[in-house]
mmCIF file of C-alpha atoms in Angstrom:
data_model
loop_
_atom_site.group_PDB
_atom_site.id
_atom_site.type_symbol
_atom_site.label_atom_id
_atom_site.label_comp_id
_atom_site.label_asym_id
_atom_site.label_seq_id
_atom_site.Cartn_x
_atom_site.Cartn_y
_atom_site.Cartn_z
ATOM 1 C CA MET P 1 91.113 133.870 -46.798
ATOM 2 C CA ILE P 2 88.376 131.578 -44.661
ATOM 3 C CA THR P 3 87.478 129.133 -47.374
ATOM 4 C CA THR P 4 90.974 128.833 -48.025
ATOM 5 C CA LEU P 5 91.724 127.638 -44.461
ATOM 6 C CA ASN P 6 89.048 125.982 -44.532
ATOM 7 C CA LEU P 7 89.519 123.637 -47.233
ATOM 8 C CA SER P 8 93.445 123.121 -45.564
ATOM 9 C CA LEU P 9 91.304 122.615 -42.706
ATOM 10 C CA TYR P 10 88.964 119.544 -44.926
ATOM 11 C CA PHE P 11 92.220 117.798 -46.202
ATOM 12 C CA LEU P 12 94.565 118.017 -42.903
ATOM 13 C CA LEU P 13 91.551 116.265 -41.191
ATOM 14 C CA ALA P 14 91.014 113.043 -43.731
ATOM 15 C CA ILE P 15 94.379 112.961 -43.643
ATOM 16 C CA LEU P 16 94.357 112.196 -39.971
ATOM 17 C CA CYS P 17 91.739 109.964 -40.269
ATOM 18 C CA PHE P 18 93.740 108.544 -43.047
ATOM 19 C CA ILE P 19 96.545 107.280 -40.900
ATOM 20 C CA SER P 20 94.716 107.025 -37.794
ATOM 21 C CA LYS P 21 93.576 103.586 -39.091
ATOM 22 C CA GLN P 22 91.617 102.788 -35.908
ATOM 23 C CA GLY P 23 89.184 100.790 -38.472
ATOM 24 C CA ARG P 24 86.170 101.111 -41.514
ATOM 25 C CA HIS P 25 84.704 104.347 -40.424
ATOM 26 C CA THR P 26 87.500 106.263 -39.660
ATOM 27 C CA TYR P 27 88.472 105.647 -43.521
ATOM 28 C CA TYR P 28 83.978 107.192 -44.576
ATOM 29 C CA LEU P 29 84.645 109.633 -41.841
ATOM 30 C CA GLY P 30 88.701 110.687 -44.271
ATOM 31 C CA LEU P 31 86.258 109.804 -47.483
ATOM 32 C CA PHE P 32 83.727 112.433 -45.905
ATOM 33 C CA PHE P 33 86.112 115.341 -45.663
ATOM 34 C CA ILE P 34 87.826 114.978 -48.597
ATOM 35 C CA MET P 35 84.829 114.693 -50.444
ATOM 36 C CA LEU P 36 82.963 117.815 -49.212
ATOM 37 C CA GLY P 37 86.427 119.637 -49.661
ATOM 38 C CA VAL P 38 86.514 119.102 -53.408
ATOM 39 C CA GLU P 39 82.744 120.058 -53.786
ATOM 40 C CA GLN P 40 83.918 123.677 -52.050
ATOM 41 C CA ALA P 41 87.269 123.829 -54.423
ATOM 42 C CA PHE P 42 84.312 123.471 -57.399
ATOM 43 C CA ILE P 43 82.166 126.579 -55.474
ATOM 44 C CA TRP P 44 85.522 128.728 -54.900
ATOM 45 C CA MET P 45 86.223 127.973 -58.382
ATOM 46 C CA HIS P 46 82.818 129.151 -59.874
ATOM 47 C CA THR P 47 82.629 132.126 -56.925
ATOM 48 C CA ASN P 48 86.133 133.315 -58.127
ATOM 49 C CA SER P 49 84.583 133.213 -62.316
ATOM 50 C CA ILE P 50 87.329 130.646 -63.115
ATOM 51 C CA THR P 51 86.282 128.456 -66.387
ATOM 52 C CA LEU P 52 85.994 125.139 -66.306
ATOM 53 C CA HIS P 53 85.782 122.926 -68.705
ATOM 54 C CA ALA P 54 82.044 121.238 -69.318
ATOM 55 C CA SER P 55 82.789 117.504 -69.059
ATOM 56 C CA ILE P 56 83.343 117.873 -64.796
ATOM 57 C CA LEU P 57 81.350 120.465 -64.000
ATOM 58 C CA TRP P 58 79.482 116.813 -63.376
ATOM 59 C CA ILE P 59 81.615 116.722 -60.420
ATOM 60 C CA PRO P 60 80.556 119.613 -57.248
ATOM 61 C CA GLU P 61 76.567 118.393 -57.868
ATOM 62 C CA THR P 62 77.025 114.738 -57.477
ATOM 63 C CA LEU P 63 79.265 115.422 -54.211
ATOM 64 C CA ALA P 64 76.502 117.417 -52.602
ATOM 65 C CA LEU P 65 74.206 113.722 -53.723
ATOM 66 C CA LEU P 66 76.523 111.809 -52.177
ATOM 67 C CA ILE P 67 78.140 112.955 -48.887
ATOM 68 C CA SER P 68 75.233 112.442 -46.838
ATOM 69 C CA PRO P 69 75.752 108.505 -48.455
ATOM 70 C CA VAL P 70 79.333 108.357 -46.978
ATOM 71 C CA LEU P 71 77.750 109.982 -43.455
ATOM 72 C CA VAL P 72 75.597 107.538 -43.580
ATOM 73 C CA CYS P 73 78.212 104.646 -43.861
ATOM 74 C CA TYR P 74 80.792 106.568 -40.985
ATOM 75 C CA VAL P 75 77.694 106.758 -38.175
ATOM 76 C CA ARG P 76 76.966 103.254 -39.110
ATOM 77 C CA SER P 77 80.043 101.714 -39.019
ATOM 78 C CA LEU P 78 80.483 104.003 -36.160
ATOM 79 C CA LEU P 79 78.602 101.541 -34.111
ATOM 80 C CA GLY P 80 80.235 98.263 -34.741
ATOM 81 C CA PHE P 81 77.596 97.659 -38.096
ATOM 82 C CA SER P 82 79.347 95.553 -41.367
ATOM 83 C CA ASN P 83 77.164 95.298 -43.455
ATOM 84 C CA PRO P 84 77.448 98.621 -46.503
ATOM 85 C CA ILE P 85 74.494 97.422 -48.481
ATOM 86 C CA PHE P 86 71.991 98.858 -46.390
ATOM 87 C CA SER P 87 73.374 102.162 -47.246
ATOM 88 C CA LYS P 88 73.429 101.717 -51.243
ATOM 89 C CA TRP P 89 70.180 103.024 -52.274
ATOM 90 C CA LEU P 90 71.416 106.673 -50.792
ATOM 91 C CA LEU P 91 73.607 106.125 -54.011
ATOM 92 C CA ILE P 92 70.540 106.452 -56.266
ATOM 93 C CA PRO P 93 70.051 110.724 -56.470
ATOM 94 C CA ALA P 94 74.019 110.825 -57.095
ATOM 95 C CA GLY P 95 73.279 108.019 -60.245
ATOM 96 C CA MET P 96 70.527 109.887 -62.019
ATOM 97 C CA TYR P 97 72.383 112.463 -61.796
ATOM 98 C CA ILE P 98 75.175 112.282 -63.693
ATOM 99 C CA LYS P 99 72.692 109.938 -65.807
ATOM 100 C CA VAL P 100 70.891 113.227 -66.411
ATOM 101 C CA PHE P 101 74.352 115.446 -67.119
ATOM 102 C CA SER P 102 75.753 112.620 -69.698
ATOM 103 C CA TYR P 103 72.254 113.099 -71.303
ATOM 104 C CA PHE P 104 72.089 116.458 -71.788
ATOM 105 C CA TYR P 105 76.338 116.167 -72.252
ATOM 106 C CA VAL P 106 76.145 114.447 -74.964
ATOM 107 C CA ALA P 107 73.331 116.482 -76.749
ATOM 108 C CA SER P 108 75.607 119.472 -76.787
ATOM 109 C CA TYR P 109 72.377 121.231 -74.354
ATOM 110 C CA ILE P 110 76.097 121.922 -71.358
ATOM 111 C CA ASP P 111 77.500 125.093 -72.423
ATOM 112 C CA THR P 112 80.141 126.677 -69.785
ATOM 113 C CA ASN P 113 79.120 129.581 -69.880
ATOM 114 C CA THR P 114 75.207 129.556 -69.361
ATOM 115 C CA PHE P 115 75.521 125.919 -67.313
ATOM 116 C CA HIS P 116 75.560 128.085 -63.731
ATOM 117 C CA GLN P 117 72.304 129.269 -64.160
ATOM 118 C CA SER P 118 70.698 126.458 -66.240
ATOM 119 C CA ASN P 119 67.249 125.817 -64.091
ATOM 120 C CA LEU P 120 69.244 121.648 -64.103
ATOM 121 C CA TYR P 121 72.340 123.173 -62.126
ATOM 122 C CA TYR P 122 69.409 125.210 -59.296
ATOM 123 C CA ALA P 123 66.839 121.455 -59.286
ATOM 124 C CA VAL P 124 70.641 119.957 -58.887
ATOM 125 C CA TRP P 125 71.517 122.346 -55.980
ATOM 126 C CA ALA P 126 67.933 122.767 -54.470
ATOM 127 C CA VAL P 127 67.777 118.546 -54.657
ATOM 128 C CA ALA P 128 71.048 118.284 -53.085
ATOM 129 C CA TYR P 129 70.829 120.204 -50.271
ATOM 130 C CA LEU P 130 67.361 119.177 -49.433
ATOM 131 C CA TYR P 131 68.246 116.029 -49.835
ATOM 132 C CA SER P 132 71.602 116.051 -47.473
ATOM 133 C CA PHE P 133 69.016 118.123 -45.199
ATOM 134 C CA ILE P 134 66.249 115.268 -44.499
ATOM 135 C CA VAL P 135 68.972 112.229 -44.526
ATOM 136 C CA ALA P 136 70.730 114.273 -41.527
ATOM 137 C CA ILE P 137 67.238 114.808 -40.178
ATOM 138 C CA TRP P 138 66.868 110.640 -40.377
ATOM 139 C CA MET P 139 70.682 110.278 -38.988
ATOM 140 C CA TRP P 140 69.906 112.572 -36.084
ATOM 141 C CA GLN P 141 66.679 111.133 -34.606
ATOM 142 C CA LEU P 142 68.470 107.550 -34.906
ATOM 143 C CA TRP P 143 71.092 109.017 -33.178
ATOM 144 C CA ILE P 144 68.986 110.968 -31.024
ATOM 145 C CA TYR P 145 65.821 108.334 -29.598
ATOM 146 C CA LYS P 146 67.461 104.476 -31.225
ATOM 147 C CA TYR P 147 70.967 105.163 -29.757
ATOM 148 C CA ARG P 148 70.119 108.044 -26.206
ATOM 149 C CA TYR P 149 72.275 105.175 -24.276
ATOM 150 C CA LEU P 150 76.041 106.072 -25.974
ATOM 151 C CA ILE P 151 74.993 109.767 -23.948
ATOM 152 C CA GLN P 152 77.731 109.438 -22.175
ATOM 153 C CA ARG P 153 80.591 109.034 -24.352
ATOM 154 C CA SER P 154 81.903 111.882 -26.151
ATOM 155 C CA SER P 155 81.081 111.083 -29.234
ATOM 156 C CA TYR P 156 77.074 110.327 -28.894
ATOM 157 C CA TYR P 157 77.872 114.731 -28.732
ATOM 158 C CA TRP P 158 80.107 115.428 -31.561
ATOM 159 C CA VAL P 159 78.383 113.319 -33.873
ATOM 160 C CA GLY P 160 74.866 114.544 -32.658
ATOM 161 C CA GLY P 161 76.500 118.340 -32.937
ATOM 162 C CA GLY P 162 77.326 117.188 -36.791
ATOM 163 C CA LEU P 163 74.579 116.483 -38.046
ATOM 164 C CA GLY P 164 72.745 119.424 -36.433
ATOM 165 C CA TYR P 165 75.636 121.586 -38.258
ATOM 166 C CA ILE P 166 74.813 119.720 -41.641
ATOM 167 C CA MET P 167 70.543 119.897 -40.754
ATOM 168 C CA PHE P 168 71.896 123.973 -40.092
ATOM 169 C CA TYR P 169 74.627 124.578 -43.331
ATOM 170 C CA SER P 170 71.965 122.293 -45.639
ATOM 171 C CA LEU P 171 69.053 124.641 -44.884
ATOM 172 C CA ILE P 172 70.471 128.095 -44.924
ATOM 173 C CA ARG P 173 71.985 127.146 -48.671
ATOM 174 C CA GLU P 174 68.626 125.946 -49.548
ATOM 175 C CA ILE P 175 67.038 129.408 -49.336
ATOM 176 C CA GLU P 176 69.770 131.447 -51.090
ATOM 177 C CA VAL P 177 69.227 128.466 -53.403
ATOM 178 C CA GLY P 178 65.498 129.555 -53.846
ATOM 179 C CA MET P 179 65.939 133.209 -53.698
ATOM 180 C CA ALA P 180 68.401 133.349 -56.638
ATOM 181 C CA TYR P 181 65.877 130.873 -59.189
ATOM 182 C CA PHE P 182 63.161 132.637 -57.673
ATOM 183 C CA TYR P 183 64.396 136.625 -56.726
ATOM 184 C CA GLY P 184 67.459 136.385 -58.503
ATOM 185 C CA ILE P 185 68.923 137.479 -55.406
ATOM 186 C CA ALA P 186 72.130 136.153 -55.556
ATOM 187 C CA PRO P 187 73.674 135.015 -51.791
ATOM 188 C CA VAL P 188 74.435 138.346 -49.710
ATOM 189 C CA VAL P 189 78.509 139.145 -48.814
ATOM 190 C CA GLN P 190 77.605 138.881 -44.745
ATOM 191 C CA THR P 191 76.114 135.066 -45.351
ATOM 192 C CA HIS P 192 78.728 133.879 -46.648
ATOM 193 C CA TRP P 193 80.754 135.581 -44.466
ATOM 194 C CA LEU P 194 78.700 134.018 -41.579
ATOM 195 C CA MET P 195 78.700 130.949 -43.176
ATOM 196 C CA ASP P 196 82.460 130.174 -44.120
ATOM 197 C CA GLY P 197 83.068 131.660 -40.489
ATOM 198 C CA SER P 198 80.509 129.162 -38.963
ATOM 199 C CA MET P 199 82.372 126.418 -41.161
ATOM 200 C CA LEU P 200 85.790 127.496 -39.652
ATOM 201 C CA THR P 201 84.852 127.253 -36.153
ATOM 202 C CA PHE P 202 82.902 123.744 -36.324
ATOM 203 C CA LEU P 203 86.783 122.065 -37.972
ATOM 204 C CA VAL P 204 88.093 123.620 -35.640
ATOM 205 C CA GLY P 205 86.959 122.307 -33.331
ATOM 206 C CA ILE P 206 86.633 118.983 -34.493
ATOM 207 C CA LEU P 207 90.133 119.262 -35.384
ATOM 208 C CA ILE P 208 90.808 120.184 -31.516
ATOM 209 C CA PHE P 209 88.581 118.914 -29.528
ATOM 210 C CA GLY P 210 86.335 116.091 -31.298
ATOM 211 C CA LEU P 211 88.133 114.177 -34.036
ATOM 212 C CA PRO P 212 89.632 112.055 -30.832
ATOM 213 C CA THR P 213 86.313 110.936 -30.501
ATOM 214 C CA LEU P 214 85.030 110.547 -33.276
ATOM 215 C CA LEU P 215 87.491 107.953 -34.372
ATOM 216 C CA THR P 216 87.257 105.747 -31.723
ATOM 217 C CA PRO P 217 84.868 102.752 -32.245
ATOM 218 C CA ILE P 218 81.103 102.867 -30.050
ATOM 219 C CA MET P 219 80.474 99.424 -31.336
ATOM 220 C CA ALA P 220 76.709 99.389 -29.783
ATOM 221 C CA TYR P 221 75.534 96.877 -30.693
ATOM 222 C CA VAL P 222 71.745 96.232 -33.103
ATOM 223 C CA GLN P 223 69.803 93.061 -33.662
ATOM 224 C CA GLU P 224 70.221 93.280 -37.007
ATOM 225 C CA GLU P 225 70.333 89.288 -37.917
ATOM 226 C CA LYS P 226 67.199 87.385 -36.880
ATOM 227 C CA SER P 227 70.380 84.683 -38.851
ATOM 228 C CA TRP P 228 72.978 85.282 -35.645
ATOM 229 C CA GLN P 229 69.579 83.784 -32.602
ATOM 230 C CA ALA P 230 71.449 80.409 -32.619
ATOM 231 C CA SER P 231 71.880 78.430 -29.611
ATOM 232 C CA VAL P 232 75.552 77.143 -28.416
ATOM 233 C CA ALA P 233 73.989 74.153 -28.021
ATOM 234 C CA ASP P 234 72.594 74.326 -31.514
ATOM 235 C CA VAL P 235 75.063 74.892 -34.153
ATOM 236 C CA SER P 236 78.804 75.216 -34.387
ATOM 237 C CA LEU P 237 80.010 78.243 -35.392
ATOM 238 C CA GLN P 238 82.535 78.905 -37.458
ATOM 239 C CA MET P 239 82.838 81.855 -39.746
ATOM 240 C CA VAL P 240 86.000 83.637 -41.003
ATOM 241 C CA SER P 241 85.716 87.793 -40.864
ATOM 242 C CA LYS P 242 86.670 89.422 -44.783
ATOM 243 C CA LYS P 243 87.321 92.556 -42.591
ATOM 244 C CA GLU P 244 91.493 92.755 -40.731
ATOM 245 C CA LEU P 245 90.907 95.118 -37.234
ATOM 246 C CA CYS P 246 93.329 97.093 -36.323
ATOM 247 C CA PRO P 247 96.228 95.333 -33.857
ATOM 248 C CA LYS P 248 95.248 97.851 -31.115
ATOM 249 C CA LEU P 249 90.955 97.623 -31.243
ATOM 250 C CA ARG P 250 91.507 93.694 -31.696
ATOM 251 C CA GLU P 251 94.246 92.983 -28.445
ATOM 252 C CA THR P 252 91.046 96.163 -26.400
ATOM 253 C CA TYR P 253 87.918 93.215 -28.035
ATOM 254 C CA ILE P 254 90.060 90.414 -26.603
ATOM 255 C CA ARG P 255 90.386 91.494 -23.417
ATOM 256 C CA ARG P 256 87.421 91.917 -22.764
ATOM 257 C CA ILE P 257 86.074 88.968 -24.269
ATOM 258 C CA LYS P 258 88.519 87.329 -21.488
ATOM 259 C CA ASP P 259 87.545 89.594 -19.052
ATOM 260 C CA VAL P 260 83.120 89.252 -19.638
ATOM 261 C CA LEU P 261 84.258 84.804 -19.419
ATOM 262 C CA GLU P 262 86.948 84.812 -17.086
ATOM 263 C CA GLU P 263 85.738 87.593 -14.390
ATOM 264 C CA GLN P 264 82.283 87.593 -15.025
ATOM 265 C CA HIS P 265 81.946 83.969 -15.538
ATOM 266 C CA ILE P 266 79.533 84.262 -18.864
ATOM 267 C CA TYR P 267 79.718 80.601 -19.940
ATOM 268 C CA LEU P 268 77.329 79.563 -17.344
ATOM 269 C CA ASN P 269 74.962 80.780 -18.522
ATOM 270 C CA PRO P 270 73.247 77.299 -20.739
ATOM 271 C CA LYS P 271 71.215 79.856 -23.082
ATOM 272 C CA ILE P 272 73.977 82.167 -23.725
ATOM 273 C CA THR P 273 74.255 82.885 -28.054
ATOM 274 C CA LEU P 274 76.502 84.589 -29.691
ATOM 275 C CA SER P 275 74.639 87.341 -30.234
ATOM 276 C CA GLN P 276 74.165 87.867 -25.931
ATOM 277 C CA PHE P 277 77.960 86.919 -25.852
ATOM 278 C CA ALA P 278 78.724 90.054 -28.376
ATOM 279 C CA LYS P 279 76.281 92.482 -26.797
ATOM 280 C CA SER P 280 77.602 92.196 -23.727
ATOM 281 C CA ILE P 281 81.396 93.103 -24.794
ATOM 282 C CA ASN P 282 79.765 95.928 -27.643
ATOM 283 C CA MET P 283 80.894 94.403 -30.627
ATOM 284 C CA ASN P 284 79.073 92.855 -33.922
ATOM 285 C CA PRO P 285 78.490 88.878 -34.079
ATOM 286 C CA HIS P 286 80.731 87.970 -37.181
ATOM 287 C CA ASP P 287 84.485 89.938 -35.726
ATOM 288 C CA LEU P 288 83.961 88.526 -32.138
ATOM 289 C CA SER P 289 83.645 84.875 -34.401
ATOM 290 C CA SER P 290 86.560 85.951 -36.281
ATOM 291 C CA ILE P 291 88.634 87.165 -32.508
ATOM 292 C CA ILE P 292 88.169 83.583 -31.610
ATOM 293 C CA ASN P 293 88.826 81.659 -34.675
ATOM 294 C CA LYS P 294 92.659 83.532 -35.316
ATOM 295 C CA GLU P 295 92.947 83.590 -31.622
ATOM 296 C CA TRP P 296 91.428 80.580 -29.558
ATOM 297 C CA ASN P 297 91.762 78.239 -32.711
ATOM 298 C CA LEU P 298 87.899 77.319 -32.090
ATOM 299 C CA ASN P 299 84.704 78.347 -32.548
ATOM 300 C CA PHE P 300 82.401 80.526 -30.356
ATOM 301 C CA ASN P 301 80.917 77.547 -28.999
ATOM 302 C CA GLU P 302 84.385 75.227 -28.797
ATOM 303 C CA LEU P 303 85.076 78.535 -27.210
ATOM 304 C CA ILE P 304 82.369 78.638 -24.442
ATOM 305 C CA ASN P 305 82.699 74.944 -23.991
ATOM 306 C CA SER P 306 86.177 74.754 -22.833
ATOM 307 C CA TYR P 307 85.766 77.205 -20.101
ATOM 308 C CA ARG P 308 82.276 74.603 -19.259
ATOM 309 C CA VAL P 309 84.837 71.293 -19.095
ATOM 310 C CA ASP P 310 87.470 73.170 -16.421
ATOM 311 C CA LYS P 311 84.610 74.331 -14.642
ATOM 312 C CA ALA P 312 83.371 71.463 -14.076
ATOM 313 C CA LYS P 313 87.218 69.028 -13.674
ATOM 314 C CA GLU P 314 86.843 71.765 -11.089
ATOM 315 C CA LEU P 315 83.616 71.407 -9.256
ATOM 316 C CA LEU P 316 84.822 67.477 -10.055
ATOM 317 C CA GLN P 317 87.896 67.835 -7.744
ATOM 318 C CA ASP P 318 85.991 69.849 -5.200
ATOM 319 C CA GLU P 319 84.757 67.498 -2.002
ATOM 320 C CA LYS P 320 81.313 70.061 -1.761
ATOM 321 C CA TYR P 321 79.744 67.819 -4.806
ATOM 322 C CA ASN P 322 81.203 63.864 -3.650
ATOM 323 C CA ASN P 323 77.579 63.976 -2.565
ATOM 324 C CA GLU P 324 75.987 65.639 -6.384
ATOM 325 C CA THR P 325 74.882 63.781 -9.336
ATOM 326 C CA MET P 326 75.892 64.570 -12.264
ATOM 327 C CA LEU P 327 73.775 66.609 -13.384
ATOM 328 C CA ALA P 328 74.190 68.955 -10.752
ATOM 329 C CA ILE P 329 77.846 69.370 -11.736
ATOM 330 C CA ALA P 330 76.761 69.716 -15.604
ATOM 331 C CA THR P 331 74.275 71.895 -14.752
ATOM 332 C CA ASP P 332 76.573 74.331 -11.674
ATOM 333 C CA ALA P 333 79.051 74.048 -15.126
ATOM 334 C CA GLY P 334 76.809 75.544 -17.520
ATOM 335 C CA PHE P 335 75.791 72.642 -19.612
ATOM 336 C CA ASN P 336 72.229 72.533 -20.180
ATOM 337 C CA SER P 337 71.395 68.500 -20.098
ATOM 338 C CA GLU P 338 73.697 66.159 -18.748
ATOM 339 C CA SER P 339 73.705 64.060 -21.876
ATOM 340 C CA SER P 340 75.915 67.407 -24.112
ATOM 341 C CA PHE P 341 78.241 67.494 -20.512
ATOM 342 C CA TYR P 342 79.553 64.159 -21.101
ATOM 343 C CA SER P 343 80.131 64.193 -24.765
ATOM 344 C CA VAL P 344 81.392 67.315 -24.286
ATOM 345 C CA PHE P 345 83.708 66.035 -21.936
ATOM 346 C CA LYS P 346 84.811 63.335 -23.186
ATOM 347 C CA LYS P 347 85.686 64.712 -26.297
ATOM 348 C CA THR P 348 87.902 67.257 -24.934
ATOM 349 C CA THR P 349 89.359 65.219 -21.816
ATOM 350 C CA GLY P 350 89.589 61.380 -23.098
ATOM 351 C CA TYR P 351 87.662 60.297 -19.908
ATOM 352 C CA SER P 352 84.363 59.958 -19.118
ATOM 353 C CA PRO P 353 83.471 62.275 -16.498
ATOM 354 C CA LYS P 354 82.577 59.909 -13.558
ATOM 355 C CA ARG P 355 86.086 58.164 -14.838
ATOM 356 C CA PHE P 356 87.354 61.736 -14.850
ATOM 357 C CA LYS P 357 86.677 61.965 -10.589
ATOM 358 C CA ASP P 358 86.926 58.422 -9.803
ATOM 359 C CA SER P 359 90.847 58.982 -11.079
ATOM 360 C CA ILE P 360 90.628 61.937 -9.033
ATOM 361 C CA ASN P 361 92.622 61.364 -5.451
ATOM 362 C CA PHE P 362 92.192 63.273 -2.050
ATOM 363 C CA THR P 363 94.413 64.286 0.101
ATOM 364 C CA PRO P 364 92.634 63.975 3.508
ATOM 365 C CA LYS P 365 92.557 66.777 5.570
ATOM 366 C CA SER P 366 95.079 66.072 8.573
#
């Protein structure tokens, strides 16, 4: 009964993740729940002595080895990383097992009646649970120590708690596999009730309290590529994102960009870079560049300079700056040199700053 409820919850959570469409991380989370559900379904069929064809006996062990890479992809995507190549090396154990299984199957060493008592079966399950335990510890350490400034977010506790639960679950299963192999002791009924009951409680908790936060992107910017550290004055960045953000998330990012430009006036920093701008609004640089390109039809460099030119116009019309030099106006508008100020201003307005200033007629005060 509990196993059936767990399977239903796995697939319900997966469906909710897929239909939420809050970003790529939601698809990873949905895939994570599906894989857990399919793995548990195969274990349930084996426990109830349901005969499976020898050609599909590799599926549950392979899924157990693939769960960790999907979990890593989810956490990284949740934090704003868009590069999945980082996690590819985690697929090696699953690939190796499929290769070994195929050799044994072709050589007719795989038999439905004896496979679940074979050394290969016990060895792979032991490796799978140990692998999940180690990866969960690794991700939990990163989550706790590298991203501890996220501690005020509820996602922090749910992801950290989920990793902790996977560590606990994997450790108990590792002990069970060891006892079954070395001592011939089958997992006791009480242990199954404990594990299935705790899993049911955990899944219900996620469904009721944790799923909304697990679907909300954190986008905690972490520098991955030094190539992003390019000065606005030195490089013109015109990049198009390879992925489309959902409309709701896109609107949120646009509001953040406008707020930082119009309220915080970040463009007044002459050394502002794309990576620094992205970090200030918890985005990754690739998405930031893509949104600027599509929303303003400008690249990052051009957008920043457009705000600086508007600021320079404002200063040129301010009587307080009548006796100030063009260098002072350029500096106060966010430009890092007088030459770049002249160049950008004339390109944008068609006038030099001096000619623009001369054309202004100040209304005398009465």
